[in-house]
Coordinates of C-alpha atoms and ligand atoms in Angstrom, one line a residue:
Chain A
X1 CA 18.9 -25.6 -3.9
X2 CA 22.2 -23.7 -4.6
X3 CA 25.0 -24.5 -2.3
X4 CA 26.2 -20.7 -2.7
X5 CA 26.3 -19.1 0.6
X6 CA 23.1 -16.7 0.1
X7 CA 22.2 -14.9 3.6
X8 CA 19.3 -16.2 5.8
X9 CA 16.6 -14.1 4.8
X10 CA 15.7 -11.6 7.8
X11 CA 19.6 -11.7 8.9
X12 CA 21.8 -8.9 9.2
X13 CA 23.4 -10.1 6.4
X14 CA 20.4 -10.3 4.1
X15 CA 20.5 -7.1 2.0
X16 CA 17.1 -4.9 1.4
X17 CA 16.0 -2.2 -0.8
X18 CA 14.3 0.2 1.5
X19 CA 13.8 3.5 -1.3
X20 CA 14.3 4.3 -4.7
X21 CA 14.2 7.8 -6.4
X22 CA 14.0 8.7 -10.2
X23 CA 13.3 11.9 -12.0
X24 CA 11.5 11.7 -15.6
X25 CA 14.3 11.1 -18.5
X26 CA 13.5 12.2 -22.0
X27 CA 15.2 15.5 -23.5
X28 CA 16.3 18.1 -20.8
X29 CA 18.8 20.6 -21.9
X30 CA 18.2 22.1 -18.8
X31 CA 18.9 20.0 -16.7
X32 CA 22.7 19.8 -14.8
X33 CA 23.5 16.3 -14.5
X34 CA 24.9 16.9 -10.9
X35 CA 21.5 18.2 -10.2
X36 CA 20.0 15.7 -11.6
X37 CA 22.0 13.5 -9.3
X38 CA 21.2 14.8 -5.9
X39 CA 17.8 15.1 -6.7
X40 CA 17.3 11.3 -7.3
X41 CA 19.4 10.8 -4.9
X42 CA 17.5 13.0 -2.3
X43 CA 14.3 11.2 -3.5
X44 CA 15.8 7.8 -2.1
X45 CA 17.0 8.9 0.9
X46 CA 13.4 10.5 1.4
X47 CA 11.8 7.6 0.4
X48 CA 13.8 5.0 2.7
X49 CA 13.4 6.8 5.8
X50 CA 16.6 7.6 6.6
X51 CA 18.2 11.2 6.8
X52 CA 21.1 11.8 4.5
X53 CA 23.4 11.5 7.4
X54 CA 22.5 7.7 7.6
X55 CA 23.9 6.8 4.3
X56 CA 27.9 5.9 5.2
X57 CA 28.4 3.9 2.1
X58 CA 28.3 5.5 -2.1
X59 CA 28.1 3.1 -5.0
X60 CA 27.9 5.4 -7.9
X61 CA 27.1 4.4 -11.7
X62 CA 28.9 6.3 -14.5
X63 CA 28.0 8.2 -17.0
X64 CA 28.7 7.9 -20.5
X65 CA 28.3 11.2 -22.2
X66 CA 31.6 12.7 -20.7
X67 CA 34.9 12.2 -18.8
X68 CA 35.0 15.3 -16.8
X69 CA 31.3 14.5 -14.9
X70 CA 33.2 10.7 -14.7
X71 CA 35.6 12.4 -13.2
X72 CA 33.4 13.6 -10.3
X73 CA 32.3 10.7 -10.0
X74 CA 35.4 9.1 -9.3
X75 CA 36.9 12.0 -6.8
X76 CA 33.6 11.6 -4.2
X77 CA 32.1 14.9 -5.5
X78 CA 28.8 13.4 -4.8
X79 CA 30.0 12.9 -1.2
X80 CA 29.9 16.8 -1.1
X81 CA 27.4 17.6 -3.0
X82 CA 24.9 15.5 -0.6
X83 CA 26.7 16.8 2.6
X84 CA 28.3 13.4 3.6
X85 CA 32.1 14.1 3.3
X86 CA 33.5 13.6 6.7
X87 CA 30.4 11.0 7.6
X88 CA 30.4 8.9 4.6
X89 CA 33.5 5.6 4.9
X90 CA 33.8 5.3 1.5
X91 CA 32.8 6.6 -2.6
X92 CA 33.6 4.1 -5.5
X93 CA 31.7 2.8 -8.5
X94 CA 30.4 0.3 -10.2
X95 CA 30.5 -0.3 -13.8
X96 CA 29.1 -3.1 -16.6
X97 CA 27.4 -0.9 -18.8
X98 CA 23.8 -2.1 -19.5
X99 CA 23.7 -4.7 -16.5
X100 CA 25.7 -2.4 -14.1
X101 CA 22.8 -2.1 -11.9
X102 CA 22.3 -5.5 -11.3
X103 CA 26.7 -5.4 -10.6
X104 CA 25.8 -2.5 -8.3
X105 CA 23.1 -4.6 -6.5
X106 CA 25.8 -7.5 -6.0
X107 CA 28.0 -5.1 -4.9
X108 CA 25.6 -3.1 -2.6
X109 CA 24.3 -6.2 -0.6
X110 CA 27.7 -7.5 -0.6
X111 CA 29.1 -4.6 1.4
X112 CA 25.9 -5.2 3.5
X113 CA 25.9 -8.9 4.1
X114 CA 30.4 -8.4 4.8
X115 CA 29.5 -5.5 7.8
X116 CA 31.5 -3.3 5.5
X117 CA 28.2 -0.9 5.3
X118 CA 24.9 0.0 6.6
X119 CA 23.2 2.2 4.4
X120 CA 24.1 2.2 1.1
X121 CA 23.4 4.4 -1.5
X122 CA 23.4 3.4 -5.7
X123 CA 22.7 6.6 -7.6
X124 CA 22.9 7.1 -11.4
X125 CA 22.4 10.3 -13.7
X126 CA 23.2 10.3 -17.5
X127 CA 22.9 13.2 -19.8
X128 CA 22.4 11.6 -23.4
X129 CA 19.6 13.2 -24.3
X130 CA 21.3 16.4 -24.8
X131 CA 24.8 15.1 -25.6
X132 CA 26.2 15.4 -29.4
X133 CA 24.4 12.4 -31.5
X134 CA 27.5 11.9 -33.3
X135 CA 30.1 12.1 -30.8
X136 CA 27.8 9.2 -28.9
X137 CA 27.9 7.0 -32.1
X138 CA 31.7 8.0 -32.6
X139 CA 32.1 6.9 -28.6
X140 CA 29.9 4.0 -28.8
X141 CA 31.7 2.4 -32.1
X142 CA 35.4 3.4 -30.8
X143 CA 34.9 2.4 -27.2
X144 CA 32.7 -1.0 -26.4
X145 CA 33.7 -3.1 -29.2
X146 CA 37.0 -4.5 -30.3
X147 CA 38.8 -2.0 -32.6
X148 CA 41.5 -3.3 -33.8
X149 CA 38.5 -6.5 -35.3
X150 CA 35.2 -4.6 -35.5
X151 CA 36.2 -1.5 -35.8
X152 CA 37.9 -2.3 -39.1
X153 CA 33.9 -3.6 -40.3
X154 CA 32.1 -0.3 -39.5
X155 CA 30.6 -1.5 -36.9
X156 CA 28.6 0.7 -34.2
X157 CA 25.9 -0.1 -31.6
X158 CA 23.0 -0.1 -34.1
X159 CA 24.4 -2.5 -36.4
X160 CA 25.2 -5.1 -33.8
X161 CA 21.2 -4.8 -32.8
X162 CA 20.8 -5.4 -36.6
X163 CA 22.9 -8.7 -36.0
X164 CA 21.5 -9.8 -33.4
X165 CA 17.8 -9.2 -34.8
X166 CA 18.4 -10.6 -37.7
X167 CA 19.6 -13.9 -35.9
X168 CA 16.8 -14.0 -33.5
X169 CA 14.1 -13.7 -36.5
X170 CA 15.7 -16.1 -38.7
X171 CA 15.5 -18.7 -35.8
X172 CA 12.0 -17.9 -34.7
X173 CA 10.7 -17.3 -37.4
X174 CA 9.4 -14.2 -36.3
X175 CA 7.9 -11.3 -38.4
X176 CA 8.4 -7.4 -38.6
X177 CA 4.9 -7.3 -37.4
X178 CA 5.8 -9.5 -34.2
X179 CA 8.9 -7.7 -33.8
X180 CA 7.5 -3.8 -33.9
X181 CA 4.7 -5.2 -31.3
X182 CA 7.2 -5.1 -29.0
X183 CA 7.7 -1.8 -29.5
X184 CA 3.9 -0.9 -29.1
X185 CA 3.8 -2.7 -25.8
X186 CA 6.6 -1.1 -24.0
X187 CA 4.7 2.4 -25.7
X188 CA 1.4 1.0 -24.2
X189 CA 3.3 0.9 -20.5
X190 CA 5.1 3.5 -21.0
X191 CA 1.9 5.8 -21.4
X192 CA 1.3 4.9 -17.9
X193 CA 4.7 6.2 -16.3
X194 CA 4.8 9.5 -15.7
X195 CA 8.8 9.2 -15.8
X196 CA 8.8 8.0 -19.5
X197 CA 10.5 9.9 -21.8
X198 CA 7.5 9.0 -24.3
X199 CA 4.6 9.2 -22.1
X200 CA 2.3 11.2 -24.2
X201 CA 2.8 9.7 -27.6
X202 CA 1.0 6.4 -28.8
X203 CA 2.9 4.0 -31.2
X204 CA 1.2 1.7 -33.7
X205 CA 3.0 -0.7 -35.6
X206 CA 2.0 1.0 -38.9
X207 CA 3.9 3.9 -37.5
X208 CA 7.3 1.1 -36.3
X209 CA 7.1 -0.4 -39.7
X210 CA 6.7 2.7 -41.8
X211 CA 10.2 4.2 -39.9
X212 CA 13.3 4.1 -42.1
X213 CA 15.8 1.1 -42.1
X214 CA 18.7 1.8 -39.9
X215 CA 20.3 -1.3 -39.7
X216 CA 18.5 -4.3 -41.1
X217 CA 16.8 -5.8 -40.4
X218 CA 16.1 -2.9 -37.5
X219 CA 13.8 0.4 -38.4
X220 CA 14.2 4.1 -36.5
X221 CA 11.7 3.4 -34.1
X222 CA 13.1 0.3 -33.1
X223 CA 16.0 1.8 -32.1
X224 CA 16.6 3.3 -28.3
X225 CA 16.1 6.8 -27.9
X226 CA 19.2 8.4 -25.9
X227 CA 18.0 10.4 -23.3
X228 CA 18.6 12.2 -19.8
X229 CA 17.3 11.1 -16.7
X230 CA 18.6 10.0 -12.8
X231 CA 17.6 7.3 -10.7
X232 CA 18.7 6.5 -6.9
X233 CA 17.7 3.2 -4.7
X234 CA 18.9 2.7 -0.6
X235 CA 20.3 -0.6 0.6
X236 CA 20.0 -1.5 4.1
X237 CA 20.1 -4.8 6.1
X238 CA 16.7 -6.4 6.6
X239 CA 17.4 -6.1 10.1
X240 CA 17.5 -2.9 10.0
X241 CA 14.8 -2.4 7.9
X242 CA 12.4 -4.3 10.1
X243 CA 12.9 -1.1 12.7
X244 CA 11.2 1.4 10.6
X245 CA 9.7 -0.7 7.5
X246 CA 6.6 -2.7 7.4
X247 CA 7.7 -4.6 3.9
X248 CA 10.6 -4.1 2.1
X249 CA 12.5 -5.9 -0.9
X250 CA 15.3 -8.5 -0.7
X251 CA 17.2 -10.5 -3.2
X252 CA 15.9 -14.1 -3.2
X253 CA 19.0 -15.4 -5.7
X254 CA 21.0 -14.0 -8.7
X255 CA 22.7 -15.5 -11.6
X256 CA 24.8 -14.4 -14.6
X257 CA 26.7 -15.3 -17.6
X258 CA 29.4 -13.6 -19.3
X259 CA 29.4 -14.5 -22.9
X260 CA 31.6 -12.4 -25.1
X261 CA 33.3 -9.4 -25.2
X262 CA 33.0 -8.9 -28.9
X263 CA 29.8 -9.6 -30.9
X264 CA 31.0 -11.5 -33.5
X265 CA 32.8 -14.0 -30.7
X266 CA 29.3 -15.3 -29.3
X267 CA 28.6 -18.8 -30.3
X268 CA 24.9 -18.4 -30.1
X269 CA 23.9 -14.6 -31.0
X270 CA 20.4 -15.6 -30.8
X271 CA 20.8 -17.0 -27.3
X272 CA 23.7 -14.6 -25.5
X273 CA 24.5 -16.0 -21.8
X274 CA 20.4 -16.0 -20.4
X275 CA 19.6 -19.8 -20.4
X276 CA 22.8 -20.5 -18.2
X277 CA 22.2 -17.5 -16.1
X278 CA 18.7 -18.6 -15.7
X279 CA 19.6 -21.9 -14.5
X280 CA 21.9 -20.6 -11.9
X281 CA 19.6 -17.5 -10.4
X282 CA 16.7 -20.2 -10.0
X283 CA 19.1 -22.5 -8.3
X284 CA 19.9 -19.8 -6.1
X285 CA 16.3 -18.0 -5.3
X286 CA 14.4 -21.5 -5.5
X287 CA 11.9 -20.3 -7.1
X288 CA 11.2 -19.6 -11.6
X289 CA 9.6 -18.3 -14.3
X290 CA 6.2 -19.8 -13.1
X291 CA 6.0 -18.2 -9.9
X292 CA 7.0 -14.3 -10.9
X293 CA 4.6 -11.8 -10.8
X294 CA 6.5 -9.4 -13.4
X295 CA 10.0 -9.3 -15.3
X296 CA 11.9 -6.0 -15.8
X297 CA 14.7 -7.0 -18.7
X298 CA 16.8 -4.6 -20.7
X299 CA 15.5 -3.4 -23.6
X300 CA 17.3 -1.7 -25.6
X301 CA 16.2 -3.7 -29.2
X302 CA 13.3 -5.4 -29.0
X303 CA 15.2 -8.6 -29.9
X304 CA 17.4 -7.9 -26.9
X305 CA 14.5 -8.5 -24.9
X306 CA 12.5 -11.6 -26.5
X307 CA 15.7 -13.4 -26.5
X308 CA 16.6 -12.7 -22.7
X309 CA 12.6 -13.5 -22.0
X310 CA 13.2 -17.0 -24.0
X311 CA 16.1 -17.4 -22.0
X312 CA 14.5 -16.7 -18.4
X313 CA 11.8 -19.4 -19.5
X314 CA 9.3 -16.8 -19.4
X315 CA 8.4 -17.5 -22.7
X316 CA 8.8 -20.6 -25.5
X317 CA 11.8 -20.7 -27.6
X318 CA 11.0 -18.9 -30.4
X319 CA 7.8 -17.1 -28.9
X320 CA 8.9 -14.3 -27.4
X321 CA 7.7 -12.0 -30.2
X322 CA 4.6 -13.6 -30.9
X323 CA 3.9 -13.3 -27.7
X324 CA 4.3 -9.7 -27.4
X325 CA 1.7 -9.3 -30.7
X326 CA -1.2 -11.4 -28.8
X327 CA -0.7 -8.8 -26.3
X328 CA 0.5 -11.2 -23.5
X329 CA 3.6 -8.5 -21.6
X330 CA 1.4 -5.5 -22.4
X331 CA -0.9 -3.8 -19.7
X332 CA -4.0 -6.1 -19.2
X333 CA -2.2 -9.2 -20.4
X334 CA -1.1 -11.9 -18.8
X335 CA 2.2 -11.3 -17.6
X336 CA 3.7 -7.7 -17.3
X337 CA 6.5 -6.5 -18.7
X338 CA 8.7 -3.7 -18.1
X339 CA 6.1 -2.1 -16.8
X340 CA 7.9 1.7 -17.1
X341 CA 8.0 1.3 -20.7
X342 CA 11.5 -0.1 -21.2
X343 CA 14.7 1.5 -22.4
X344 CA 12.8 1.3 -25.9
X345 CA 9.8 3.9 -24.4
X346 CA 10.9 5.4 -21.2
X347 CA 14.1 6.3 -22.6
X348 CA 17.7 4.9 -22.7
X349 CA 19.5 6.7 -20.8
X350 CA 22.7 5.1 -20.7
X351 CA 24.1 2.8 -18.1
X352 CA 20.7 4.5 -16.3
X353 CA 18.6 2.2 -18.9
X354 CA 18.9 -0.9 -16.6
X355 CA 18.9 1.3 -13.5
X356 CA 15.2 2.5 -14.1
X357 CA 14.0 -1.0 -15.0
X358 CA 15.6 -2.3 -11.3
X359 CA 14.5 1.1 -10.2
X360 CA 10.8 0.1 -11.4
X361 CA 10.8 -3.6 -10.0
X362 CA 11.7 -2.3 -6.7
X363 CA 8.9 0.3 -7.0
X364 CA 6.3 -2.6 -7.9
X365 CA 7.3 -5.2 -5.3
X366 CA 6.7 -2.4 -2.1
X367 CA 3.5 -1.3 -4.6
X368 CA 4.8 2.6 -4.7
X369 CA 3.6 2.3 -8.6
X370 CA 1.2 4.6 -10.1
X371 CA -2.8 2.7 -9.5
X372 CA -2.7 2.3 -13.5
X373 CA 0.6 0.4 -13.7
X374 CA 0.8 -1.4 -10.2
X375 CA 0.6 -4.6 -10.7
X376 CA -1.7 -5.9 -8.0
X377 CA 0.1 -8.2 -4.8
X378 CA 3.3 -8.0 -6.8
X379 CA 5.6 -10.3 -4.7
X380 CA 8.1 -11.7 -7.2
X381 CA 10.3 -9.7 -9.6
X382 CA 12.6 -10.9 -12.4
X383 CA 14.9 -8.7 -13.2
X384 CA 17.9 -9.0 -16.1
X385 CA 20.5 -6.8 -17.3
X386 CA 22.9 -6.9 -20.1
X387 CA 26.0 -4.8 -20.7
X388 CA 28.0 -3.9 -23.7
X389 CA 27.4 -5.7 -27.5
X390 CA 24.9 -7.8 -24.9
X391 CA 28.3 -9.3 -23.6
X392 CA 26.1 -10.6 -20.2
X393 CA 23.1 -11.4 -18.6
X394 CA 22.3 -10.6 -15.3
X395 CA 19.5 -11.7 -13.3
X396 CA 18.1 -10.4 -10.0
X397 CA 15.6 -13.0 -8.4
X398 CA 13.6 -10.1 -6.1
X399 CA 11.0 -10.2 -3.8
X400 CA 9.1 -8.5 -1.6
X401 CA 9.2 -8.9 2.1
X402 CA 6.7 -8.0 4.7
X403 CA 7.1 -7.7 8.3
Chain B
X1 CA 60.1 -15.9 -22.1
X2 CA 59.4 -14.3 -25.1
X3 CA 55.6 -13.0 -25.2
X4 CA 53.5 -10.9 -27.6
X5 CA 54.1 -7.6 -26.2
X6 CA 51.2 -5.2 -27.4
X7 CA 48.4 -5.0 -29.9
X8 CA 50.4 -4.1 -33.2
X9 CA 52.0 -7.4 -32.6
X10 CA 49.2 -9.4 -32.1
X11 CA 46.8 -7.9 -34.6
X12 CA 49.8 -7.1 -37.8
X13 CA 50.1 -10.4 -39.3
X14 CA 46.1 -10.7 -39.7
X15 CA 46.5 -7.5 -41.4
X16 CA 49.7 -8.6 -43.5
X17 CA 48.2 -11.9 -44.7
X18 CA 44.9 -10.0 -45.4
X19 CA 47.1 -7.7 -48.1
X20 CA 48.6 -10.6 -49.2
X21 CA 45.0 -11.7 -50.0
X22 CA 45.1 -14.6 -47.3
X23 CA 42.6 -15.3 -44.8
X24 CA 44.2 -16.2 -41.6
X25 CA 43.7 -17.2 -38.0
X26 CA 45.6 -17.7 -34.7
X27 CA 46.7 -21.2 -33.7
X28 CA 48.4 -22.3 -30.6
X29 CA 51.1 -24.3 -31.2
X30 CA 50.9 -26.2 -27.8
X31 CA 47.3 -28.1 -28.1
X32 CA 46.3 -27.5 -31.6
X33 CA 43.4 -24.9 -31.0
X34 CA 42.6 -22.4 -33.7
X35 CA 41.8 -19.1 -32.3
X36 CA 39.8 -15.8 -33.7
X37 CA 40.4 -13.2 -32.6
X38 CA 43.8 -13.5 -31.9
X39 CA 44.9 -13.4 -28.1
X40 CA 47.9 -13.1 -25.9
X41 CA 47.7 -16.9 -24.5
X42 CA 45.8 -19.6 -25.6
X43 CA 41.9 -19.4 -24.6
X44 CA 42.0 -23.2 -24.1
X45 CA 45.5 -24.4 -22.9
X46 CA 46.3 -21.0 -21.7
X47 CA 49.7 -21.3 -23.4
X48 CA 51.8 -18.4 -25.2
X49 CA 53.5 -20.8 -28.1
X50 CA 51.0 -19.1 -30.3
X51 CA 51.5 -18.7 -34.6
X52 CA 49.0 -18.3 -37.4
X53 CA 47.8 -20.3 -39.8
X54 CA 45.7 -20.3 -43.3
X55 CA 42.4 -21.2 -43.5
X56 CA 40.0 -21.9 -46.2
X57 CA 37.9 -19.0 -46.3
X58 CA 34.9 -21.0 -46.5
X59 CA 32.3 -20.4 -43.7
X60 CA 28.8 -20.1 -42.9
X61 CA 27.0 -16.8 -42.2
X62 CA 26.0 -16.9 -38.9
X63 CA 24.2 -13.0 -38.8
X64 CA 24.5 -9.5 -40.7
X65 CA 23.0 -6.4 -41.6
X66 CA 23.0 -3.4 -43.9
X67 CA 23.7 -0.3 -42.0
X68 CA 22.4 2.8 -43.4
X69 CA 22.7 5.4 -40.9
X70 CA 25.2 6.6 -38.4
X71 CA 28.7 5.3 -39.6
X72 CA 31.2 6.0 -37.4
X73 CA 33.2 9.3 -38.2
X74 CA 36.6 7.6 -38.2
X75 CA 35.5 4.6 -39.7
X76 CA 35.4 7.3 -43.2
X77 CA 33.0 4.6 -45.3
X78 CA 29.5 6.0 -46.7
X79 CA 26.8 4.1 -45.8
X80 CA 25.0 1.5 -46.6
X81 CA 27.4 -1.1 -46.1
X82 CA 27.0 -4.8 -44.4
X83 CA 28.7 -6.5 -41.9
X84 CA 28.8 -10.1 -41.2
X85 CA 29.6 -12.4 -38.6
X86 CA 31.1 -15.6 -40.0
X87 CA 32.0 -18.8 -38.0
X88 CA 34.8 -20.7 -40.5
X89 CA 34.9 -24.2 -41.5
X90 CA 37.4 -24.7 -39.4
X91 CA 35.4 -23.6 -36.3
X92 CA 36.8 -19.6 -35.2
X93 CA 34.5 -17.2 -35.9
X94 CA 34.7 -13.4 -36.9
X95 CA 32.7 -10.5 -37.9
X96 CA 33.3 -8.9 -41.8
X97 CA 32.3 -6.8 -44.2
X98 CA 30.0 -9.0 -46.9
X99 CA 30.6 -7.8 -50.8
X100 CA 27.5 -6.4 -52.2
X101 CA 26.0 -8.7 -55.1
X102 CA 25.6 -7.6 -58.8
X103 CA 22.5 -5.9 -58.1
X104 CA 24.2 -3.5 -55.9
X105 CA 22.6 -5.2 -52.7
X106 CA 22.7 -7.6 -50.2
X107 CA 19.3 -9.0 -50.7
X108 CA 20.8 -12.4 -51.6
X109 CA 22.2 -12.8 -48.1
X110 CA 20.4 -15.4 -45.3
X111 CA 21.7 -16.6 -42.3
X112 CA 23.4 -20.3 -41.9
X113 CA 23.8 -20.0 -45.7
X114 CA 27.3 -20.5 -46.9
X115 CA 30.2 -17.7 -47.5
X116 CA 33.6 -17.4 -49.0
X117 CA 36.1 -15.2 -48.6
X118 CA 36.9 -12.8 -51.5
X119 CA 39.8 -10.1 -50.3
X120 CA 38.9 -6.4 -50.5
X121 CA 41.3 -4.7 -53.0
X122 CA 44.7 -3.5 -51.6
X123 CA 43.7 0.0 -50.9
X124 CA 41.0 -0.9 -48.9
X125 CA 42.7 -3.3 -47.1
X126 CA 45.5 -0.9 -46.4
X127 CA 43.2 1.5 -44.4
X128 CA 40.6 -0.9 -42.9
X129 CA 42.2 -4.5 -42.6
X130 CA 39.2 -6.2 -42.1
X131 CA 37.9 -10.5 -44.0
X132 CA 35.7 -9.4 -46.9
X133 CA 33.2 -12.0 -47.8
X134 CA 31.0 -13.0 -50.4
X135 CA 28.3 -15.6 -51.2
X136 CA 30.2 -18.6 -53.5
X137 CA 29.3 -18.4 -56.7
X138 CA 26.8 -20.0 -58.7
X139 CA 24.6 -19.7 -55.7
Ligands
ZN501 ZN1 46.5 -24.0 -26.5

């Protein structure tokens, strides 16, 4: 067992998600991101229980599509906007880009387990979907990577899944078929969720394979589709969740693993920082790959995903792919996957990306799924995030407690 | 204590010895380590007696691909082109540009196979100091 001080589960210093919210992301022009905001994070708040006045504690995750909404963000606007300025002790955020959700966990509980807070509320909203496509590629290749060393290469976020796909299939061995399977299996979850930005389309791998080359060896299709959306969850202690909650979800043990910065500094592109992280969040939760119920992992190429499921031991080296074209993560397999379709079908959404898939394994483990998509006595979650050129891997051992 | 004192200094004699049509890399002077990319104390030793040093330009391809869409607006280069990531001989590792073959493609490229590098021309260079590489040739 891991000698890191993780709280006795059931104490007040043992940290539980007791509501989530999320509106649907895809393409909403319409749609105000501040509104977009307090609605998810009205949804929570509903969904825990509590009233608004309850929350006393504001972990926000940024945006990416602009600095003046960041801005908010930073000032406490959302602590006026949701009527808490004068109640709430403090606004600040959080922010690792991809795996920020998992660093918003971390710090969520932590500010539980410390006394610091009682009610804590993460929220999220993004606004891709209807932000400039080139000023996002401009941002994405400017900001995120080295520029004074990768800038000079023309290199933007599409290329490096290029690099890291064309690693991961030269080591595996894996075939464009295998790889655009991945694709049809987060589409075949995603058909199930109605807060997936592709909900009503099907995908074939005909279709993924007959998409244009973007960045070798990595198609249209097979790349994320930037889109808007919000999601909220509510942190409590468990002891104060056992006042008004019959079950509610704790974390059992995390792990991570920084790896690089830049993309071309990782010494293993095809491996990124999973297999240590895995080692240390099974320490921690005492319990593994064998005894999950479901995984959520960041998705945003389908390499980024086989690679992190290799990593977590949920599949053979190598397999990951294969895998997904027997059909094993889709719905009616074996193991579920990403079960709200993934950044790659639900929509990425930014830093949001990782926040719906955390978003979605709370929703499973206290069984507030759709009937079509619950998967059924879901007691064990994986979870994994990554952030930037897949700089780290973050894992979230959760699991669902009942009173 | 004299330190490097902001980026230009740290990155400009990459840049210098890449118009020069040199390949170089950071090396700490205190325990020997070679370092890419370059940083403001040694990764290992965490000293600041830091200089650079040639290398061979021979490598092995570790990753790459072709980009076709989406350049970045500043980075004023029409696609396709391909980047590479290339870990050195002498064991730093760095992401390039790879030099399309006769054909006009980078078809003959695979991962683990070997690299060299082969400068850009000065122009180039000049506006986008980045390590050009190129499979050796015969191969
Ligand atoms: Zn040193």
């Amino acid at each position: 067992m891991s000698n890191m001080p993780y709280p006795q589960p059931g104490s007040a210093s043992d940290a539980a998600f007791i509501g989530i919210g999320e509106i649907p992301s895809g393409k909403y022009p319409k749609r105000g991101f501040m509104a977009q905001l307090v609605e998810a994070a009205a949804r929570a708040i509903q969904d825990s229980g509590l009233q608004h006045t309850d929350i006393d504690q504001l972990v926000l995750i940024p945006n990416l599509h602009g600095i003046p909404d960041q801005a908010d963000l930073i000032f406490s606007r959302v602590a006026e906007e949701l009527g808490l300025h004068g109640r709430v002790k403090s606004s600040m955020m959080v922010h690792s880009g991809g795996s920020t959700s998992d660093n918003a966990t971390r710090a969520a509980a932590g500010l539980v387990a410390s006394g610091q807070a009682r009610n804590v509320l993460v929220v999220q909203s993004e606004k891709w979907g209807s932000a400039d496509l080139t000023e996002m590629v401009d941002m994405l290749s400017v900001n995120g990577i080295p520029r004074e060393w990768e800038g000079t290469s023309g290199l933007q976020f599409n290329a490096i899944g290029g690099l890291i796909t064309q690693r991961y299939m030269h080591q595996s061995g894996s075939t464009p078929e295998e790889m655009a399977s991945v694709c049809v299996a987060l589409r075949e979850w995603a058909r199930l969720n109605p807060n997936a930005m592709w909900k009503d389309k099907e995908l074939t791998v005909e279709q993924v394979l007959a998409s244009k080359l973007v960045s070798d060896p990595i198609r249209a299709i097979e790349c994320p589709y930037l889109a808007d959306g919000a999601a909220a969850f509510v942190m409590t202690s468990a002891t104060e969740a056992r006042r008004n909650h019959d079950s509610w979800v704790r974390i059992g043990g995390s792990g991570g693993c920084v790896s690089h910065y830049s993309s071309g500094q990782d010494a293993e592109l095809g491996e990124l920082g999973w297999p240590k992280a895995a080692v240390e969040a099974y320490d921690a939760a005492g319990w593994g790959p064998q005894d999950a119920d479901l995984a959520e992992v960041y998705d945003s190429y389908s390499a980024v995903l086989t690679i992190a499921l290799e990593g977590l031991g949920l599949s053979k080296k190598g397999e990951a792919a294969r895998d997904f074209h027997a059909k094993r993560f889709s719905p009616g397999g074996e193991f579920p996957v990403n079960t709200n379709g993934g950044l790659l079908s639900a929509g990425h959404t930014g830093v949001g990306g990782g926040m719906a898939l955390l978003v979605e394994a709370v929703r499973q483990l206290l069984h507030r799924a759709e009937p079509e998509r619950q998967v059924a006595g879901a007691e064990r979650c994986i979870v994994g995030g990554s952030g930037g050129s897949y700089m780290d891997a973050q894992i979230m051992m959760l699991e669902r407690v009942e009173k | 204590m004299s330190y490097i004192e902001n980026a230009e200094q740290l990155t400009g004699p990459f840049g210098e010895a890449l118009a020069r049509g040199e390949l170089t890399v950071q090396k700490c002077n205190s325990c020997g380590e070679l370092i890419m990319y370059p940083k403001y104390r040694c990764p290992s030793c965490f000293g600041n007696d830091l200089d650079w040093c040639a290398v061979s330009g021979r490598g092995q391809l570790l990753t790459y691909t072709v980009l076709r869409f989406g350049a970045p607006s500043s980075f004023d280069v029409e696609p396709p082109y391909a980047i590479g990531v290339v870990r050195l001989d002498e064991g730093p590792q760095l992401t390039g540009r790879l030099h399309a073959g006769a054909d006009g493609t980078w078809d003959h490229y695979r991962c683990d196979e070997p690299v060299v590098f082969e400068p850009a021309d000065a122009a180039e260079v000049a506006q986008r100091p980045a390590a050009w590489f190129a499979a050796p040739r015969g191969s």
